Structures are given as C-alpha cells and as structure tokens.
Coordinates of C-alpha atoms and ligand atoms in Angstrom, one line a residue:
M10 CA -9.0 31.4 10.1
I11 CA -8.8 28.0 8.4
R12 CA -11.9 25.9 9.0
H13 CA -11.9 22.1 9.0
F14 CA -14.7 19.5 8.9
L15 CA -13.2 16.8 11.4
R16 CA -16.5 16.1 13.2
D17 CA -20.1 16.9 12.9
D18 CA -20.2 19.6 15.5
D19 CA -17.5 21.6 13.7
L20 CA -20.6 23.3 12.1
T21 CA -22.9 25.5 13.8
P22 CA -26.7 24.9 13.2
A23 CA -26.8 27.9 10.8
E24 CA -23.7 26.6 8.9
Q25 CA -25.0 23.1 8.6
A26 CA -28.3 24.4 7.3
A27 CA -26.5 26.7 4.8
I28 CA -24.3 23.8 3.5
L29 CA -27.4 21.5 3.1
D30 CA -29.1 24.3 1.2
L31 CA -26.0 24.5 -1.1
A32 CA -25.9 20.8 -1.5
A33 CA -29.5 20.8 -2.7
R34 CA -28.7 23.5 -5.2
L35 CA -25.6 21.6 -6.4
K36 CA -27.7 18.5 -6.9
Q37 CA -30.0 20.5 -9.2
T38 CA -27.2 22.0 -11.3
P39 CA -24.1 19.8 -10.9
Y40 CA -21.9 21.4 -13.5
D41 CA -22.7 25.1 -13.1
E42 CA -20.4 26.1 -10.2
K43 CA -16.6 25.8 -10.4
P44 CA -15.1 27.1 -7.1
L45 CA -12.1 24.7 -7.7
A46 CA -11.3 26.1 -11.2
G47 CA -7.7 26.3 -11.9
P48 CA -7.8 23.4 -11.3
K49 CA -7.2 23.5 -7.6
T50 CA -5.8 20.2 -6.3
I51 CA -7.6 18.4 -3.5
A52 CA -5.6 15.6 -1.8
V53 CA -7.8 12.5 -1.1
L54 CA -6.2 9.9 1.1
F55 CA -7.3 6.5 2.2
D56 CA -5.8 4.3 5.0
K57 CA -8.8 2.0 4.9
P58 CA -11.0 0.4 2.2
T59 CA -13.6 2.5 0.4
L60 CA -15.9 2.5 -2.6
R61 CA -18.5 5.3 -2.1
T62 CA -16.2 7.9 -0.4
Q63 CA -13.5 7.7 -3.0
S64 CA -15.8 7.7 -6.0
S65 CA -18.0 10.5 -4.7
F66 CA -15.0 12.8 -3.8
V67 CA -13.3 12.1 -7.1
A68 CA -16.4 12.9 -9.2
G69 CA -17.5 15.7 -7.0
I70 CA -14.1 17.5 -7.1
A71 CA -14.0 17.2 -10.9
E72 CA -17.5 18.6 -11.1
L73 CA -16.4 21.5 -9.2
G74 CA -13.5 22.2 -11.6
G75 CA -10.8 20.8 -9.4
F76 CA -8.3 18.0 -9.6
P77 CA -8.6 15.0 -7.2
M78 CA -5.1 13.8 -6.2
V79 CA -5.9 10.3 -4.8
I80 CA -3.1 9.0 -2.5
D81 CA -3.1 5.4 -1.4
G82 CA -2.4 5.2 2.3
N83 CA -0.6 1.9 2.0
L84 CA 2.0 3.6 -0.3
A85 CA 2.2 6.8 1.7
Q86 CA 2.4 5.0 5.1
I87 CA 1.4 8.2 6.9
G88 CA 2.9 8.2 10.4
V89 CA 5.2 5.3 9.5
R90 CA 7.4 6.5 6.7
E91 CA 7.3 10.1 8.1
S92 CA 5.3 11.9 10.7
I93 CA 1.7 13.0 10.1
A94 CA 2.9 16.6 10.8
D95 CA 5.5 16.5 8.0
T96 CA 3.0 14.8 5.6
A97 CA 0.6 17.7 6.4
R98 CA 3.2 20.3 5.7
V99 CA 4.1 18.8 2.3
L100 CA 0.4 18.2 1.2
G101 CA -0.5 21.7 2.4
R102 CA 2.0 23.1 -0.2
T103 CA 0.5 21.1 -3.0
A104 CA -3.2 20.9 -2.3
S105 CA -6.0 23.4 -1.5
A106 CA -7.6 20.9 0.8
I107 CA -7.0 17.5 2.3
V108 CA -9.6 14.7 2.6
W109 CA -8.5 11.8 4.7
R110 CA -10.0 8.4 5.8
T111 CA -7.8 7.0 8.6
F112 CA -7.9 5.4 12.1
D113 CA -7.9 7.4 15.3
Q114 CA -9.3 10.9 15.3
S115 CA -6.0 12.2 16.8
R116 CA -4.3 11.5 13.4
L117 CA -6.8 13.7 11.6
Q118 CA -6.4 16.4 14.2
E119 CA -2.6 16.3 13.8
M120 CA -3.0 16.7 10.1
A121 CA -5.4 19.6 10.5
D122 CA -3.0 21.3 13.0
N123 CA -0.2 21.2 10.5
A124 CA -1.5 21.4 7.0
G125 CA -2.3 25.1 6.6
V126 CA -5.3 24.2 4.5
P127 CA -8.8 22.8 5.3
V128 CA -8.9 19.1 6.3
V129 CA -12.0 16.9 5.8
N130 CA -12.8 13.7 7.8
A131 CA -13.5 10.9 5.2
L132 CA -14.2 8.6 8.2
T133 CA -12.3 7.9 11.3
D134 CA -12.8 5.3 14.0
Q135 CA -14.9 7.9 15.9
F136 CA -16.8 9.9 13.2
H137 CA -18.1 9.8 9.7
P138 CA -19.5 13.4 9.2
C139 CA -19.5 13.5 5.5
Q140 CA -21.8 10.5 5.5
T141 CA -24.2 12.0 8.0
L142 CA -24.3 15.3 6.1
A143 CA -25.4 13.3 3.0
D144 CA -28.0 11.5 5.2
L145 CA -29.5 14.8 6.5
Q146 CA -29.7 15.9 2.8
T147 CA -31.6 12.6 2.1
I148 CA -33.9 13.2 5.1
R149 CA -34.7 16.7 3.9
E150 CA -35.7 15.4 0.4
H151 CA -38.0 12.7 1.7
R152 CA -39.3 14.1 5.0
G153 CA -38.8 17.9 4.8
D154 CA -37.5 20.2 7.5
L155 CA -35.2 18.4 9.9
K156 CA -36.2 20.1 13.0
G157 CA -38.4 18.0 15.3
Q158 CA -38.0 14.8 13.3
T159 CA -36.9 11.6 15.2
L160 CA -34.0 9.7 13.9
T161 CA -33.3 6.2 15.3
F162 CA -30.0 4.4 14.9
L163 CA -29.9 0.6 15.6
G164 CA -26.8 -1.4 16.1
D165 CA -23.3 -0.7 17.5
S166 CA -24.1 2.6 19.3
A167 CA -20.4 3.2 20.1
C168 CA -19.5 3.2 16.4
N169 CA -18.6 6.2 14.3
M170 CA -22.0 6.4 12.5
S171 CA -23.9 6.4 15.9
L172 CA -21.6 9.2 17.2
S173 CA -22.0 11.2 14.1
Y174 CA -25.8 10.9 14.1
L175 CA -25.9 12.1 17.7
L176 CA -23.9 15.3 16.9
S177 CA -25.3 16.0 13.5
G178 CA -28.8 15.3 14.4
A179 CA -28.7 17.4 17.5
T180 CA -27.2 20.2 15.5
A181 CA -30.1 20.0 13.2
G182 CA -32.7 20.1 16.0
M183 CA -33.7 16.4 15.5
H184 CA -34.6 14.0 18.2
V185 CA -31.8 11.3 17.9
R186 CA -32.2 7.9 19.6
V187 CA -29.3 5.4 19.4
S188 CA -30.0 1.9 20.4
G189 CA -27.7 -1.2 20.8
P190 CA -26.7 -3.9 23.3
A191 CA -25.1 -3.4 26.7
G192 CA -21.4 -2.8 26.2
Y193 CA -21.9 -0.9 22.9
E194 CA -23.3 2.4 24.2
P195 CA -22.1 5.7 23.0
D196 CA -19.2 7.4 24.7
T197 CA -20.6 9.3 27.8
E198 CA -18.8 12.6 27.1
L199 CA -19.9 12.5 23.4
L200 CA -23.5 11.8 24.4
K201 CA -23.3 14.7 26.9
K202 CA -21.9 17.0 24.1
A203 CA -24.8 16.0 21.8
Q204 CA -27.3 16.7 24.6
Q205 CA -25.7 20.2 25.1
I206 CA -26.1 21.0 21.4
A207 CA -29.6 19.7 21.4
A208 CA -30.6 21.9 24.3
T209 CA -29.8 24.9 22.0
T210 CA -31.6 23.6 18.9
G211 CA -34.8 22.1 20.4
G212 CA -33.7 18.6 19.6
S213 CA -32.7 15.7 21.9
A214 CA -30.0 13.0 22.1
D215 CA -30.5 9.7 23.9
F216 CA -29.4 6.1 24.2
V217 CA -32.5 3.9 24.3
A218 CA -31.6 0.3 25.3
D219 CA -34.7 -1.4 24.0
P220 CA -34.8 -1.5 20.1
V221 CA -38.6 -1.5 19.9
D222 CA -38.7 1.6 22.2
A223 CA -36.2 3.2 20.0
A224 CA -37.9 2.5 16.7
T225 CA -41.4 3.4 17.9
G226 CA -42.7 6.6 16.1
A227 CA -39.3 7.2 14.4
D228 CA -39.4 9.2 11.1
V229 CA -36.0 7.8 10.0
I230 CA -34.5 4.4 11.1
A231 CA -30.8 3.9 10.2
T232 CA -28.5 1.1 10.7
D233 CA -24.9 0.2 9.8
T234 CA -22.8 -3.1 9.6
W235 CA -22.4 -4.8 13.0
I236 CA -18.7 -5.3 12.1
S237 CA -17.0 -1.9 11.7
M238 CA -13.6 -1.7 10.1
G239 CA -11.1 -3.2 12.5
K240 CA -13.7 -5.4 14.4
E241 CA -13.6 -8.3 11.9
S242 CA -12.2 -10.7 14.5
E243 CA -15.4 -10.2 16.7
A244 CA -17.8 -11.1 13.8
G245 CA -19.2 -14.3 15.3
D246 CA -19.9 -13.0 18.7
R247 CA -21.5 -9.8 17.3
A248 CA -23.9 -11.6 15.1
E249 CA -25.5 -13.2 18.1
I250 CA -25.3 -10.1 20.4
F251 CA -26.8 -7.7 17.9
E252 CA -29.5 -9.9 16.5
P253 CA -32.4 -8.1 18.4
W254 CA -31.3 -4.9 16.8
Q255 CA -31.6 -6.3 13.2
L256 CA -33.6 -3.7 11.0
N257 CA -36.4 -6.0 9.8
Q258 CA -40.0 -5.4 8.8
S259 CA -41.2 -5.9 12.4
L260 CA -39.0 -3.1 13.8
L261 CA -39.7 -0.8 10.8
G262 CA -43.3 -1.3 11.3
K263 CA -43.0 0.4 14.7
G264 CA -41.8 3.6 12.9
A265 CA -44.0 6.6 11.9
D266 CA -46.1 6.3 8.8
G267 CA -43.9 6.7 5.8
A268 CA -40.7 6.3 7.9
I269 CA -37.6 6.0 5.7
V270 CA -34.7 3.6 6.0
L271 CA -31.1 4.7 5.8
H272 CA -27.9 2.5 5.6
C273 CA -24.5 4.1 4.8
L274 CA -23.4 0.9 2.9
P275 CA -21.9 -1.6 2.4
A276 CA -24.9 -3.6 3.7
Y277 CA -25.0 -7.3 4.8
R278 CA -28.5 -8.6 4.1
G279 CA -29.7 -11.0 6.7
K280 CA -27.4 -9.4 9.2
E281 CA -28.0 -5.8 10.4
I282 CA -30.8 -5.4 7.8
T283 CA -33.1 -7.7 5.9
A284 CA -33.3 -7.8 2.2
E285 CA -37.1 -7.1 2.4
V286 CA -36.3 -3.8 4.2
I287 CA -33.2 -2.5 2.3
D288 CA -34.7 -3.4 -1.0
G289 CA -38.3 -2.4 0.0
P290 CA -40.3 0.8 -0.6
Q291 CA -39.2 2.7 2.6
S292 CA -35.6 2.3 1.8
V293 CA -33.8 5.4 0.4
V294 CA -30.3 4.1 0.5
W295 CA -29.5 4.8 -3.2
D296 CA -30.5 8.4 -2.8
E297 CA -28.3 8.5 0.3
A298 CA -25.4 7.1 -1.6
E299 CA -25.8 9.6 -4.4
N300 CA -26.0 12.5 -2.0
R301 CA -22.5 11.8 -0.7
R302 CA -21.3 13.6 -3.8
H303 CA -23.5 16.6 -3.5
A304 CA -23.0 17.0 0.3
Q305 CA -19.2 16.7 -0.1
K306 CA -19.2 19.2 -3.0
A307 CA -21.0 21.6 -0.6
I308 CA -18.7 21.2 2.3
L309 CA -15.6 21.5 0.0
T310 CA -17.1 24.6 -1.7
W311 CA -17.7 26.1 1.8
L312 CA -14.3 25.3 3.1
V313 CA -12.3 26.4 0.1
S314 CA -14.2 29.6 -0.6
Ligands
CP26 N1 -20.4 4.6 3.4 C1 -19.1 4.7 3.0 O1 -18.4 5.5 3.6 O2 -18.8 3.9 2.0 P1 -17.3 3.5 1.6 O3 -16.7 2.8 2.8 O4 -17.4 2.5 0.5 O5 -16.5 4.6 1.3

C-alpha cells in the first residue's frame, strides 16, 4: 500500500516517534544514508511562495542521494492547463515521490489518489505537517520527551499551523492549546478529531479563548503570521483584532521555566511576535528552520523505502 503524508494524523503515534528518531539520527550523520541513490527523482512543486520549504527539500533530497526536480506551479498551472489527476499520472511515471505546496487540501488528495507514488504536503490552506514534524523534533531537542508537555499556539487558530499543531501534538501525547480571537477558532470537526487522538495518547487538545490562560505554564509557545497566504487583503483589520495575542515578553513570562519559542517563519517583528522574544534567549526558531531538512529527509526515507 502506498503511504502519503498529507496531514499530521496520517502517522500513528508509533510511526511519528520512529520518524522523529530517524530525523535525529539523520541530523547527526547527514551524508551517511542514501535511500534515494540512483538518483531517484523527487518532484517538488510550489503553487505558493517559499524559502524554507524549497531549500530544505532540495538540500535534503540531494543529501539522501536523490534528484530534486523543482517545478514552478506558475508554469505548470496544475488544474488549469490539465487536470490534477493527469498531472499526477505523468509525475508518477517520472518521480519516486511528489512534494506539493498548494491551496485547498482537496487538490493534494486528488494528486495522491492518482499519482501511484507517495505524496507529501509541503503546505496547504488546511495543514503544514512537514513544519510541525520539524517543530516536534526541535521540542525534543530542547525539552526532551514530548509526552505530557504543553504546547500553546497563539494567533489565527483556524490557520494551517494551528490545525497541524492540534493533530501532531495530540499524536505525540502533548497538551495542545490553541488561542485566538472569536471568529478565528479551529474547525470543530478537526478539533474533535485531535481530541479523539489525544484520548488514546494521554494528551489533550483545546481551544482556549484567553491568551494569558493559554500561555500560562506552557512548555512551548508558538505563533505564526497573522496574515496567512491568501489573507493579505485583511491585513489592516487583523493587526487590530490579533494584538492581544502578540507573543511578547509579558505573555512569554506566563510560560513554564525555560519555555521555548517557536515560529515557522517568515516572522513579522512588532506584529505577531516582538523582536525581543524572537531574537531572545528562549527562541529556538533557527534550530526549528534547520530541522525542516532533517525531518523531511526522515519522512521521505520512510515513505520511499
Ligand atoms: N515555514 C515555511 O514553510 O517557510 P516557507 O514558506 O518559506 O517555505
């Protein structure tokens, strides 16, 4: 059976833990393991802007002995020039796996349904599971075993990072709190799904309206831009609405001793996070950015082997 990584809960708790172990090993010896030797081709497609995702996949695939075939979504016009299904059938004859950043999750699902090779979500409107895998690796490095730790996300709780934290954190047995203004709550069904997973792992998943309550005692405090891709026209309104959820020294001070700060980047200092916090001693955002490469190498190794 072909496995895909389309959303965080595509991995069982045991699979997630094994992939995080592999990511840690690959970080120690980045050039020793060549599961893509051949080289096997991995198609890497972007319908939206990127820096970290493109660079980490390209470098990581090369380190695994493979060839990263980068395809500009603006040129390919997937779903416009030809159907997603036909694109998938063509790429599946060329590549050993497909990595795609696109819009609605249904586009990615259609690719996976027709490609005949593993498909990896490099960000959709709904989920960003490669990012949260790297985030879990970063938390393990700085705070140890994930089980029982509290992860708080501040900001747009309906956004892809919030939803991916709910699913991935619950899978890891963490206590996940997402907090944002009214009207920006996580999808009800998705929250319920995270709670069902958490019930099996000893974790929890909750929406906490008050940002101070959400941050209090947290081992990890994460945020993301208030203006997700595609929401640029709402920038003015959002800056005012989200201001109480800004990750500043006062909110960080509510966290546990030694709490760490995550931000998937790009960051907007003075908006969702202050310069004092992102450039301060509790911030681990550069480790987090580096771990994209290691975590993605691990998921590709697992899927292709
Ligand atoms: N965090 C992240 O996915 O970065 P890019 O949008 O630059 O790829």
